[in-house]
GROMACS .gro file of C-alpha atoms in nm:
model
   69
    1UNK     CA    1   6.353   3.266   3.978
    2UNK     CA    2   6.024   3.094   4.044
    3UNK     CA    3   5.742   3.281   4.204
    4UNK     CA    4   5.555   3.118   4.476
    5UNK     CA    5   5.223   3.228   4.294
    6UNK     CA    6   5.303   3.021   3.991
    7UNK     CA    7   5.412   2.715   4.206
    8UNK     CA    8   5.078   2.727   4.403
    9UNK     CA    9   4.898   2.684   4.074
   10UNK     CA   10   5.078   2.346   4.013
   11UNK     CA   11   4.941   2.016   4.152
   12UNK     CA   12   5.158   1.779   4.377
   13UNK     CA   13   5.296   1.570   4.099
   14UNK     CA   14   5.414   1.883   3.913
   15UNK     CA   15   5.576   2.026   4.218
   16UNK     CA   16   5.759   1.699   4.282
   17UNK     CA   17   5.908   1.705   3.933
   18UNK     CA   18   5.976   2.076   3.968
   19UNK     CA   19   6.197   1.995   4.288
   20UNK     CA   20   6.363   1.707   4.110
   21UNK     CA   21   6.454   1.937   3.809
   22UNK     CA   22   6.588   2.218   4.039
   23UNK     CA   23   6.790   1.971   4.234
   24UNK     CA   24   6.956   1.841   3.916
   25UNK     CA   25   7.018   2.220   3.820
   26UNK     CA   26   7.161   2.282   4.148
   27UNK     CA   27   7.393   1.976   4.125
   28UNK     CA   28   7.515   2.090   3.787
   29UNK     CA   29   7.590   2.436   3.914
   30UNK     CA   30   7.788   2.292   4.196
   31UNK     CA   31   7.990   2.074   3.968
   32UNK     CA   32   8.063   2.380   3.757
   33UNK     CA   33   8.165   2.563   4.073
   34UNK     CA   34   8.406   2.266   4.164
   35UNK     CA   35   8.569   2.280   3.830
   36UNK     CA   36   8.585   2.653   3.816
   37UNK     CA   37   8.363   2.705   3.520
   38UNK     CA   38   8.085   2.890   3.697
   39UNK     CA   39   8.137   3.262   3.657
   40UNK     CA   40   7.808   3.371   3.844
   41UNK     CA   41   7.813   3.198   4.180
   42UNK     CA   42   7.491   3.371   4.287
   43UNK     CA   43   7.301   3.129   4.088
   44UNK     CA   44   7.370   2.857   4.353
   45UNK     CA   45   7.205   3.072   4.599
   46UNK     CA   46   6.895   3.141   4.374
   47UNK     CA   47   6.853   2.761   4.287
   48UNK     CA   48   6.877   2.667   4.660
   49UNK     CA   49   6.615   2.910   4.764
   50UNK     CA   50   6.383   2.790   4.472
   51UNK     CA   51   6.428   2.424   4.587
   52UNK     CA   52   6.312   2.555   4.930
   53UNK     CA   53   6.028   2.749   4.807
   54UNK     CA   54   5.908   2.451   4.596
   55UNK     CA   55   5.945   2.215   4.893
   56UNK     CA   56   5.761   2.444   5.123
   57UNK     CA   57   5.459   2.466   4.884
   58UNK     CA   58   5.469   2.090   4.834
   59UNK     CA   59   5.465   2.027   5.200
   60UNK     CA   60   5.170   2.255   5.228
   61UNK     CA   61   4.965   2.095   4.940
   62UNK     CA   62   5.035   1.744   5.095
   63UNK     CA   63   4.901   1.849   5.426
   64UNK     CA   64   4.588   1.998   5.260
   65UNK     CA   65   4.522   1.677   5.063
   66UNK     CA   66   4.440   1.442   5.371
   67UNK     CA   67   4.251   1.720   5.550
   68UNK     CA   68   4.021   1.751   5.246
   69UNK     CA   69   3.924   1.379   5.228
   0.00000   0.00000   0.00000
């Protein structure tokens, strides 16, 4: 689980890569679930929420950037 405070310290490019990595991890977990190899299905929910958390902070940072100029 990634904390919002650690995500807020990252810049926009780092947040975008974080979102992509989380989406790849979530895809892998979904494939494991489909092939019945995933024993702990709660990790799907955790990664989905981590993606949402990272996307929210990314959107906030992108809104701040044009306002600062």
